[in-house]
JSON list of C-alpha atoms in Angstrom, two decimals:
[
{"chain": "A", "resi": 1, "resn": "MET", "atom": "CA", "xyz": [20.03, 59.95, 166.29]},
{"chain": "A", "resi": 2, "resn": "PRO", "atom": "CA", "xyz": [18.60, 62.92, 168.18]},
{"chain": "A", "resi": 3, "resn": "GLN", "atom": "CA", "xyz": [14.81, 63.05, 167.92]},
{"chain": "A", "resi": 4, "resn": "PRO", "atom": "CA", "xyz": [12.46, 66.00, 167.47]},
{"chain": "A", "resi": 5, "resn": "ALA", "atom": "CA", "xyz": [10.22, 67.07, 170.34]},
{"chain": "A", "resi": 6, "resn": "VAL", "atom": "CA", "xyz": [7.06, 69.04, 170.89]},
{"chain": "A", "resi": 7, "resn": "PHE", "atom": "CA", "xyz": [7.50, 71.35, 173.87]},
{"chain": "A", "resi": 8, "resn": "LEU", "atom": "CA", "xyz": [4.25, 72.44, 175.51]},
{"chain": "A", "resi": 9, "resn": "ASP", "atom": "CA", "xyz": [3.57, 75.32, 177.84]},
{"chain": "A", "resi": 10, "resn": "ARG", "atom": "CA", "xyz": [1.07, 74.48, 180.59]},
{"chain": "A", "resi": 11, "resn": "ASP", "atom": "CA", "xyz": [-1.39, 77.21, 181.59]},
{"chain": "A", "resi": 12, "resn": "GLY", "atom": "CA", "xyz": [-3.49, 78.39, 178.66]},
{"chain": "A", "resi": 13, "resn": "VAL", "atom": "CA", "xyz": [-2.22, 75.59, 176.42]},
{"chain": "A", "resi": 14, "resn": "LEU", "atom": "CA", "xyz": [-3.06, 72.34, 178.22]},
{"chain": "A", "resi": 15, "resn": "ASN", "atom": "CA", "xyz": [-5.19, 73.60, 181.10]},
{"chain": "A", "resi": 16, "resn": "GLN", "atom": "CA", "xyz": [-7.48, 76.57, 181.51]},
{"chain": "A", "resi": 17, "resn": "GLU", "atom": "CA", "xyz": [-5.73, 79.84, 182.38]},
{"chain": "A", "resi": 18, "resn": "VAL", "atom": "CA", "xyz": [-7.09, 80.82, 185.80]},
{"chain": "A", "resi": 19, "resn": "GLY", "atom": "CA", "xyz": [-4.09, 82.59, 187.32]},
{"chain": "A", "resi": 20, "resn": "TYR", "atom": "CA", "xyz": [-2.15, 81.05, 190.19]},
{"chain": "A", "resi": 21, "resn": "ILE", "atom": "CA", "xyz": [-3.81, 77.72, 190.98]},
{"chain": "A", "resi": 22, "resn": "ARG", "atom": "CA", "xyz": [-3.99, 77.48, 194.77]},
{"chain": "A", "resi": 23, "resn": "ASP", "atom": "CA", "xyz": [-6.50, 74.60, 194.78]},
{"chain": "A", "resi": 24, "resn": "VAL", "atom": "CA", "xyz": [-5.43, 71.51, 192.84]},
{"chain": "A", "resi": 25, "resn": "GLU", "atom": "CA", "xyz": [-9.04, 70.84, 191.79]},
{"chain": "A", "resi": 26, "resn": "ASN", "atom": "CA", "xyz": [-9.03, 74.12, 189.84]},
{"chain": "A", "resi": 27, "resn": "LEU", "atom": "CA", "xyz": [-6.63, 72.70, 187.27]},
{"chain": "A", "resi": 28, "resn": "ASN", "atom": "CA", "xyz": [-8.85, 71.59, 184.38]},
{"chain": "A", "resi": 29, "resn": "LEU", "atom": "CA", "xyz": [-7.98, 70.68, 180.82]},
{"chain": "A", "resi": 30, "resn": "ILE", "atom": "CA", "xyz": [-8.93, 72.77, 177.81]},
{"chain": "A", "resi": 31, "resn": "PRO", "atom": "CA", "xyz": [-11.34, 70.69, 175.71]},
{"chain": "A", "resi": 32, "resn": "GLY", "atom": "CA", "xyz": [-9.58, 68.56, 173.12]},
{"chain": "A", "resi": 33, "resn": "VAL", "atom": "CA", "xyz": [-6.03, 68.83, 174.47]},
{"chain": "A", "resi": 34, "resn": "ALA", "atom": "CA", "xyz": [-5.82, 65.25, 175.78]},
{"chain": "A", "resi": 35, "resn": "ARG", "atom": "CA", "xyz": [-6.65, 63.82, 172.35]},
{"chain": "A", "resi": 36, "resn": "ALA", "atom": "CA", "xyz": [-4.20, 66.25, 170.76]},
{"chain": "A", "resi": 37, "resn": "VAL", "atom": "CA", "xyz": [-1.38, 65.03, 173.02]},
{"chain": "A", "resi": 38, "resn": "ARG", "atom": "CA", "xyz": [-2.42, 61.44, 172.30]},
{"chain": "A", "resi": 39, "resn": "ARG", "atom": "CA", "xyz": [-2.04, 62.13, 168.56]},
{"chain": "A", "resi": 40, "resn": "LEU", "atom": "CA", "xyz": [1.55, 63.20, 169.21]},
{"chain": "A", "resi": 41, "resn": "ASN", "atom": "CA", "xyz": [2.09, 60.05, 171.30]},
{"chain": "A", "resi": 42, "resn": "ASP", "atom": "CA", "xyz": [0.72, 57.90, 168.50]},
{"chain": "A", "resi": 43, "resn": "ARG", "atom": "CA", "xyz": [3.22, 59.48, 166.10]},
{"chain": "A", "resi": 44, "resn": "HIS", "atom": "CA", "xyz": [6.03, 58.80, 168.60]},
{"chain": "A", "resi": 45, "resn": "LEU", "atom": "CA", "xyz": [6.82, 62.50, 168.96]},
{"chain": "A", "resi": 46, "resn": "PHE", "atom": "CA", "xyz": [8.47, 63.30, 172.29]},
{"chain": "A", "resi": 47, "resn": "CYS", "atom": "CA", "xyz": [6.08, 65.48, 174.36]},
{"chain": "A", "resi": 48, "resn": "CYS", "atom": "CA", "xyz": [7.71, 67.70, 176.95]},
{"chain": "A", "resi": 49, "resn": "LEU", "atom": "CA", "xyz": [6.04, 70.15, 179.30]},
{"chain": "A", "resi": 50, "resn": "VAL", "atom": "CA", "xyz": [8.12, 73.30, 179.92]},
{"chain": "A", "resi": 51, "resn": "THR", "atom": "CA", "xyz": [6.57, 75.78, 182.28]},
{"chain": "A", "resi": 52, "resn": "ASN", "atom": "CA", "xyz": [7.47, 78.86, 184.31]},
{"chain": "A", "resi": 53, "resn": "GLN", "atom": "CA", "xyz": [5.84, 78.47, 187.73]},
{"chain": "A", "resi": 54, "resn": "SER", "atom": "CA", "xyz": [6.79, 81.39, 189.94]},
{"chain": "A", "resi": 55, "resn": "GLY", "atom": "CA", "xyz": [4.29, 80.57, 192.72]},
{"chain": "A", "resi": 56, "resn": "PRO", "atom": "CA", "xyz": [7.00, 79.11, 195.01]},
{"chain": "A", "resi": 57, "resn": "ALA", "atom": "CA", "xyz": [9.28, 82.11, 194.46]},
{"chain": "A", "resi": 58, "resn": "ARG", "atom": "CA", "xyz": [6.38, 84.47, 195.23]},
{"chain": "A", "resi": 59, "resn": "ALA", "atom": "CA", "xyz": [5.64, 82.41, 198.39]},
{"chain": "A", "resi": 60, "resn": "TYR", "atom": "CA", "xyz": [2.13, 81.68, 197.15]},
{"chain": "A", "resi": 61, "resn": "TYR", "atom": "CA", "xyz": [2.58, 77.92, 197.63]},
{"chain": "A", "resi": 62, "resn": "SER", "atom": "CA", "xyz": [5.22, 75.20, 197.86]},
{"chain": "A", "resi": 63, "resn": "MET", "atom": "CA", "xyz": [7.04, 73.27, 195.16]},
{"chain": "A", "resi": 64, "resn": "GLU", "atom": "CA", "xyz": [5.18, 70.21, 196.42]},
{"chain": "A", "resi": 65, "resn": "HIS", "atom": "CA", "xyz": [1.94, 71.95, 195.46]},
{"chain": "A", "resi": 66, "resn": "VAL", "atom": "CA", "xyz": [3.30, 72.43, 191.93]},
{"chain": "A", "resi": 67, "resn": "ASN", "atom": "CA", "xyz": [4.09, 68.72, 191.85]},
{"chain": "A", "resi": 68, "resn": "HIS", "atom": "CA", "xyz": [0.53, 67.93, 192.96]},
{"chain": "A", "resi": 69, "resn": "LEU", "atom": "CA", "xyz": [-0.78, 70.08, 190.09]},
{"chain": "A", "resi": 70, "resn": "HIS", "atom": "CA", "xyz": [1.31, 68.13, 187.63]},
{"chain": "A", "resi": 71, "resn": "ARG", "atom": "CA", "xyz": [0.13, 64.83, 189.03]},
{"chain": "A", "resi": 72, "resn": "ARG", "atom": "CA", "xyz": [-3.44, 66.00, 188.42]},
{"chain": "A", "resi": 73, "resn": "LEU", "atom": "CA", "xyz": [-2.54, 67.20, 184.94]},
{"chain": "A", "resi": 74, "resn": "THR", "atom": "CA", "xyz": [-0.97, 63.89, 183.95]},
{"chain": "A", "resi": 75, "resn": "HIS", "atom": "CA", "xyz": [-3.90, 61.98, 185.49]},
{"chain": "A", "resi": 76, "resn": "LEU", "atom": "CA", "xyz": [-6.47, 64.00, 183.53]},
{"chain": "A", "resi": 77, "resn": "LEU", "atom": "CA", "xyz": [-4.56, 63.56, 180.26]},
{"chain": "A", "resi": 78, "resn": "HIS", "atom": "CA", "xyz": [-4.35, 59.81, 180.79]},
{"chain": "A", "resi": 79, "resn": "GLU", "atom": "CA", "xyz": [-7.95, 59.49, 182.01]},
{"chain": "A", "resi": 80, "resn": "GLU", "atom": "CA", "xyz": [-9.41, 61.32, 179.02]},
{"chain": "A", "resi": 81, "resn": "ALA", "atom": "CA", "xyz": [-7.31, 59.92, 176.16]},
{"chain": "A", "resi": 82, "resn": "ARG", "atom": "CA", "xyz": [-4.52, 57.78, 177.62]},
{"chain": "A", "resi": 83, "resn": "ALA", "atom": "CA", "xyz": [-2.23, 60.66, 176.65]},
{"chain": "A", "resi": 84, "resn": "VAL", "atom": "CA", "xyz": [1.27, 60.90, 178.12]},
{"chain": "A", "resi": 85, "resn": "LEU", "atom": "CA", "xyz": [3.80, 63.65, 178.75]},
{"chain": "A", "resi": 86, "resn": "ASP", "atom": "CA", "xyz": [7.26, 62.14, 178.28]},
{"chain": "A", "resi": 87, "resn": "ALA", "atom": "CA", "xyz": [8.95, 64.70, 180.52]},
{"chain": "A", "resi": 88, "resn": "ILE", "atom": "CA", "xyz": [8.11, 67.71, 182.68]},
{"chain": "A", "resi": 89, "resn": "PHE", "atom": "CA", "xyz": [10.48, 70.64, 183.24]},
{"chain": "A", "resi": 90, "resn": "VAL", "atom": "CA", "xyz": [9.54, 73.40, 185.67]},
{"chain": "A", "resi": 91, "resn": "CYS", "atom": "CA", "xyz": [11.19, 76.72, 186.46]},
{"chain": "A", "resi": 92, "resn": "PRO", "atom": "CA", "xyz": [10.07, 77.85, 189.94]},
{"chain": "A", "resi": 93, "resn": "TYR", "atom": "CA", "xyz": [12.61, 80.67, 190.07]},
{"chain": "A", "resi": 94, "resn": "LEU", "atom": "CA", "xyz": [11.98, 84.40, 189.90]},
{"chain": "A", "resi": 95, "resn": "SER", "atom": "CA", "xyz": [14.47, 87.18, 190.55]},
{"chain": "A", "resi": 96, "resn": "PRO", "atom": "CA", "xyz": [13.76, 89.60, 193.44]},
{"chain": "A", "resi": 97, "resn": "PRO", "atom": "CA", "xyz": [13.23, 92.57, 191.06]},
{"chain": "A", "resi": 98, "resn": "GLU", "atom": "CA", "xyz": [10.50, 90.57, 189.32]},
{"chain": "A", "resi": 99, "resn": "GLY", "atom": "CA", "xyz": [8.76, 89.65, 192.57]},
{"chain": "A", "resi": 100, "resn": "GLY", "atom": "CA", "xyz": [10.69, 86.69, 194.03]},
{"chain": "A", "resi": 101, "resn": "VAL", "atom": "CA", "xyz": [10.59, 86.70, 197.83]},
{"chain": "A", "resi": 102, "resn": "ASP", "atom": "CA", "xyz": [11.21, 83.10, 198.98]},
{"chain": "A", "resi": 103, "resn": "PRO", "atom": "CA", "xyz": [15.01, 82.79, 199.39]},
{"chain": "A", "resi": 104, "resn": "ASN", "atom": "CA", "xyz": [14.92, 79.19, 198.14]},
{"chain": "A", "resi": 105, "resn": "PHE", "atom": "CA", "xyz": [13.58, 80.29, 194.74]},
{"chain": "A", "resi": 106, "resn": "SER", "atom": "CA", "xyz": [14.36, 84.01, 194.44]},
{"chain": "A", "resi": 107, "resn": "ARG", "atom": "CA", "xyz": [17.09, 84.15, 191.83]},
{"chain": "A", "resi": 108, "resn": "TRP", "atom": "CA", "xyz": [17.73, 84.75, 188.18]},
{"chain": "A", "resi": 109, "resn": "SER", "atom": "CA", "xyz": [17.69, 81.49, 186.24]},
{"chain": "A", "resi": 110, "resn": "THR", "atom": "CA", "xyz": [18.66, 80.35, 182.76]},
{"chain": "A", "resi": 111, "resn": "TRP", "atom": "CA", "xyz": [15.61, 78.05, 182.99]},
{"chain": "A", "resi": 112, "resn": "ARG", "atom": "CA", "xyz": [13.07, 80.88, 183.13]},
{"chain": "A", "resi": 113, "resn": "LYS", "atom": "CA", "xyz": [11.51, 81.50, 179.74]},
{"chain": "A", "resi": 114, "resn": "PRO", "atom": "CA", "xyz": [12.43, 83.03, 177.37]},
{"chain": "A", "resi": 115, "resn": "ASN", "atom": "CA", "xyz": [15.85, 81.72, 178.43]},
{"chain": "A", "resi": 116, "resn": "THR", "atom": "CA", "xyz": [16.61, 78.34, 176.93]},
{"chain": "A", "resi": 117, "resn": "GLY", "atom": "CA", "xyz": [17.69, 76.35, 180.00]},
{"chain": "A", "resi": 118, "resn": "MET", "atom": "CA", "xyz": [14.70, 73.99, 180.17]},
{"chain": "A", "resi": 119, "resn": "LEU", "atom": "CA", "xyz": [14.94, 73.10, 176.48]},
{"chain": "A", "resi": 120, "resn": "VAL", "atom": "CA", "xyz": [18.71, 72.64, 176.62]},
{"chain": "A", "resi": 121, "resn": "ALA", "atom": "CA", "xyz": [18.36, 70.39, 179.68]},
{"chain": "A", "resi": 122, "resn": "ALA", "atom": "CA", "xyz": [15.63, 68.36, 177.97]},
{"chain": "A", "resi": 123, "resn": "ALA", "atom": "CA", "xyz": [17.73, 68.01, 174.82]},
{"chain": "A", "resi": 124, "resn": "TRP", "atom": "CA", "xyz": [20.69, 66.83, 176.89]},
{"chain": "A", "resi": 125, "resn": "ASP", "atom": "CA", "xyz": [18.69, 64.38, 179.02]},
{"chain": "A", "resi": 126, "resn": "TYR", "atom": "CA", "xyz": [16.63, 62.86, 176.20]},
{"chain": "A", "resi": 127, "resn": "ASP", "atom": "CA", "xyz": [18.81, 63.30, 173.10]},
{"chain": "A", "resi": 128, "resn": "LEU", "atom": "CA", "xyz": [16.50, 65.79, 171.39]},
{"chain": "A", "resi": 129, "resn": "ASP", "atom": "CA", "xyz": [17.14, 67.78, 168.22]},
{"chain": "A", "resi": 130, "resn": "LEU", "atom": "CA", "xyz": [16.01, 71.32, 169.00]},
{"chain": "A", "resi": 131, "resn": "SER", "atom": "CA", "xyz": [16.37, 72.45, 165.38]},
{"chain": "A", "resi": 132, "resn": "SER", "atom": "CA", "xyz": [13.60, 70.06, 164.31]},
{"chain": "A", "resi": 133, "resn": "SER", "atom": "CA", "xyz": [11.43, 70.64, 167.38]},
{"chain": "A", "resi": 134, "resn": "PHE", "atom": "CA", "xyz": [8.35, 72.78, 168.09]},
{"chain": "A", "resi": 135, "resn": "MET", "atom": "CA", "xyz": [7.37, 75.02, 171.01]},
{"chain": "A", "resi": 136, "resn": "VAL", "atom": "CA", "xyz": [3.66, 75.61, 171.64]},
{"chain": "A", "resi": 137, "resn": "GLY", "atom": "CA", "xyz": [2.68, 78.44, 173.95]},
{"chain": "A", "resi": 138, "resn": "ASP", "atom": "CA", "xyz": [0.19, 81.24, 174.58]},
{"chain": "A", "resi": 139, "resn": "LYS", "atom": "CA", "xyz": [2.68, 84.01, 175.37]},
{"chain": "A", "resi": 140, "resn": "ALA", "atom": "CA", "xyz": [5.16, 86.05, 173.40]},
{"chain": "A", "resi": 141, "resn": "THR", "atom": "CA", "xyz": [7.88, 84.73, 175.72]},
{"chain": "A", "resi": 142, "resn": "ASP", "atom": "CA", "xyz": [7.11, 81.20, 174.51]},
{"chain": "A", "resi": 143, "resn": "ILE", "atom": "CA", "xyz": [7.76, 82.32, 170.94]},
{"chain": "A", "resi": 144, "resn": "ASP", "atom": "CA", "xyz": [10.90, 84.14, 172.10]},
{"chain": "A", "resi": 145, "resn": "LEU", "atom": "CA", "xyz": [12.03, 80.88, 173.69]},
{"chain": "A", "resi": 146, "resn": "ALA", "atom": "CA", "xyz": [11.46, 79.02, 170.43]},
{"chain": "A", "resi": 147, "resn": "ARG", "atom": "CA", "xyz": [13.53, 81.60, 168.56]},
{"chain": "A", "resi": 148, "resn": "ASN", "atom": "CA", "xyz": [16.30, 81.53, 171.16]},
{"chain": "A", "resi": 149, "resn": "ALA", "atom": "CA", "xyz": [16.49, 77.73, 171.07]},
{"chain": "A", "resi": 150, "resn": "GLY", "atom": "CA", "xyz": [16.22, 77.33, 167.30]},
{"chain": "A", "resi": 151, "resn": "CYS", "atom": "CA", "xyz": [12.76, 75.70, 167.37]},
{"chain": "A", "resi": 152, "resn": "ARG", "atom": "CA", "xyz": [9.62, 76.58, 165.48]},
{"chain": "A", "resi": 153, "resn": "GLY", "atom": "CA", "xyz": [7.21, 78.56, 167.62]},
{"chain": "A", "resi": 154, "resn": "ILE", "atom": "CA", "xyz": [3.43, 78.15, 167.61]},
{"chain": "A", "resi": 155, "resn": "LEU", "atom": "CA", "xyz": [1.19, 80.67, 169.37]},
{"chain": "A", "resi": 156, "resn": "VAL", "atom": "CA", "xyz": [-2.21, 79.35, 170.43]},
{"chain": "A", "resi": 157, "resn": "GLU", "atom": "CA", "xyz": [-5.14, 81.75, 170.80]},
{"chain": "A", "resi": 158, "resn": "THR", "atom": "CA", "xyz": [-6.22, 80.11, 174.08]},
{"chain": "A", "resi": 159, "resn": "GLY", "atom": "CA", "xyz": [-4.95, 81.44, 177.42]},
{"chain": "A", "resi": 160, "resn": "TYR", "atom": "CA", "xyz": [-3.22, 84.79, 176.85]},
{"chain": "A", "resi": 161, "resn": "GLY", "atom": "CA", "xyz": [-2.80, 84.16, 173.12]},
{"chain": "A", "resi": 162, "resn": "ARG", "atom": "CA", "xyz": [-5.56, 86.46, 171.89]},
{"chain": "A", "resi": 163, "resn": "ARG", "atom": "CA", "xyz": [-4.31, 89.25, 174.16]},
{"chain": "A", "resi": 164, "resn": "VAL", "atom": "CA", "xyz": [-0.78, 88.84, 172.76]},
{"chain": "A", "resi": 165, "resn": "LEU", "atom": "CA", "xyz": [-2.13, 89.05, 169.21]},
{"chain": "A", "resi": 166, "resn": "SER", "atom": "CA", "xyz": [-4.17, 92.17, 170.00]},
{"chain": "A", "resi": 167, "resn": "GLY", "atom": "CA", "xyz": [-1.12, 93.88, 171.54]},
{"chain": "A", "resi": 168, "resn": "ASP", "atom": "CA", "xyz": [-2.74, 93.90, 174.98]},
{"chain": "A", "resi": 169, "resn": "TYR", "atom": "CA", "xyz": [-0.25, 91.55, 176.69]},
{"chain": "A", "resi": 170, "resn": "GLN", "atom": "CA", "xyz": [3.57, 91.30, 176.67]},
{"chain": "A", "resi": 171, "resn": "HIS", "atom": "CA", "xyz": [4.88, 92.36, 173.25]},
{"chain": "A", "resi": 172, "resn": "GLU", "atom": "CA", "xyz": [4.42, 91.80, 169.54]},
{"chain": "A", "resi": 173, "resn": "THR", "atom": "CA", "xyz": [5.68, 88.48, 168.25]},
{"chain": "A", "resi": 174, "resn": "GLN", "atom": "CA", "xyz": [5.87, 86.59, 164.97]},
{"chain": "A", "resi": 175, "resn": "PRO", "atom": "CA", "xyz": [5.17, 82.88, 165.49]},
{"chain": "A", "resi": 176, "resn": "ASP", "atom": "CA", "xyz": [5.81, 80.34, 162.76]},
{"chain": "A", "resi": 177, "resn": "TYR", "atom": "CA", "xyz": [2.15, 79.44, 163.08]},
{"chain": "A", "resi": 178, "resn": "GLN", "atom": "CA", "xyz": [-0.85, 80.97, 164.81]},
{"chain": "A", "resi": 179, "resn": "ALA", "atom": "CA", "xyz": [-3.19, 78.23, 166.05]},
{"chain": "A", "resi": 180, "resn": "GLU", "atom": "CA", "xyz": [-6.72, 78.39, 167.36]},
{"chain": "A", "resi": 181, "resn": "ASN", "atom": "CA", "xyz": [-5.80, 75.91, 170.09]},
{"chain": "A", "resi": 182, "resn": "LEU", "atom": "CA", "xyz": [-3.58, 72.90, 170.75]},
{"chain": "A", "resi": 183, "resn": "VAL", "atom": "CA", "xyz": [-5.70, 70.69, 168.47]},
{"chain": "A", "resi": 184, "resn": "ASP", "atom": "CA", "xyz": [-4.99, 73.06, 165.58]},
{"chain": "A", "resi": 185, "resn": "ALA", "atom": "CA", "xyz": [-1.30, 73.33, 166.56]},
{"chain": "A", "resi": 186, "resn": "VAL", "atom": "CA", "xyz": [-0.88, 69.54, 166.58]},
{"chain": "A", "resi": 187, "resn": "GLU", "atom": "CA", "xyz": [-2.52, 69.26, 163.16]},
{"chain": "A", "resi": 188, "resn": "TRP", "atom": "CA", "xyz": [0.00, 71.78, 161.80]},
{"chain": "A", "resi": 189, "resn": "ILE", "atom": "CA", "xyz": [2.92, 69.96, 163.43]},
{"chain": "A", "resi": 190, "resn": "LEU", "atom": "CA", "xyz": [1.85, 66.60, 162.05]},
{"chain": "A", "resi": 191, "resn": "ASP", "atom": "CA", "xyz": [1.36, 68.13, 158.60]},
{"chain": "A", "resi": 192, "resn": "LYS", "atom": "CA", "xyz": [4.92, 69.48, 158.75]},
{"chain": "A", "resi": 193, "resn": "LYS", "atom": "CA", "xyz": [6.23, 66.08, 159.81]},
{"chain": "A", "resi": 194, "resn": "ARG", "atom": "CA", "xyz": [4.30, 64.32, 157.01]},
{"chain": "A", "resi": 195, "resn": "SER", "atom": "CA", "xyz": [5.71, 66.72, 154.42]},
{"chain": "A", "resi": 196, "resn": "GLY", "atom": "CA", "xyz": [9.23, 66.40, 155.84]},
{"chain": "A", "resi": 197, "resn": "ASN", "atom": "CA", "xyz": [9.49, 70.12, 156.64]}
]
C-alpha cells in the first residue's frame, strides 16, 4: 500500500534562512527541528526533503557544494536527535530568464517548485500516496506545490513565512495550516494522523 509522506522544504524550515550558503559551516538548524523530524521518524512517517537550490544554475557554487550542505544537514539532525531524512530531492535548475547562467543547469524544469516533479519522482521511487501527504514550507510556492500535487500544505512562520503572510514576499496563499515553526507543524500533522483525517 502506498504510504503518506511529509515533504519538507530546507531553508527557513529546517535550517536558518541566510540566503545562498557559500560556506558549509553557515548551515545551522532552527531550534527544535531535529526533535520534530525525530517525532515523524518515531511515527514511521516518510520524511522527504524537497528543495529548490538554484546556486549551481546561477554559478554561485557547484552541485558538489549543495551535496556537502546536505551532508552537514543530515549530520546535524542525527547529532541532535538521531533524526533521519528518508530521501532528499534537489532541483538545481533555473531557466535563463529567471537568472540561470551555467549551461549545465540553466533550463526550465518540472522539478522546480511549484511544479510537481520532485514529489512525483519521490512518490514513484518510494511508493508514496500524495493525496494523504503533507508539504511544509515557508514560501507561497511551497503551498502552490502542495495544491498542485494534491497534498495538504503547511506554511511555517520561520524563514520567509511571516513575509508571505504580510504580503511582503511572493503572493497571497491559503495554506491548510499556518504553523509557528516545524515543531508546531509536526504537532498538527500527528494530530491529523491520530484522528484519521
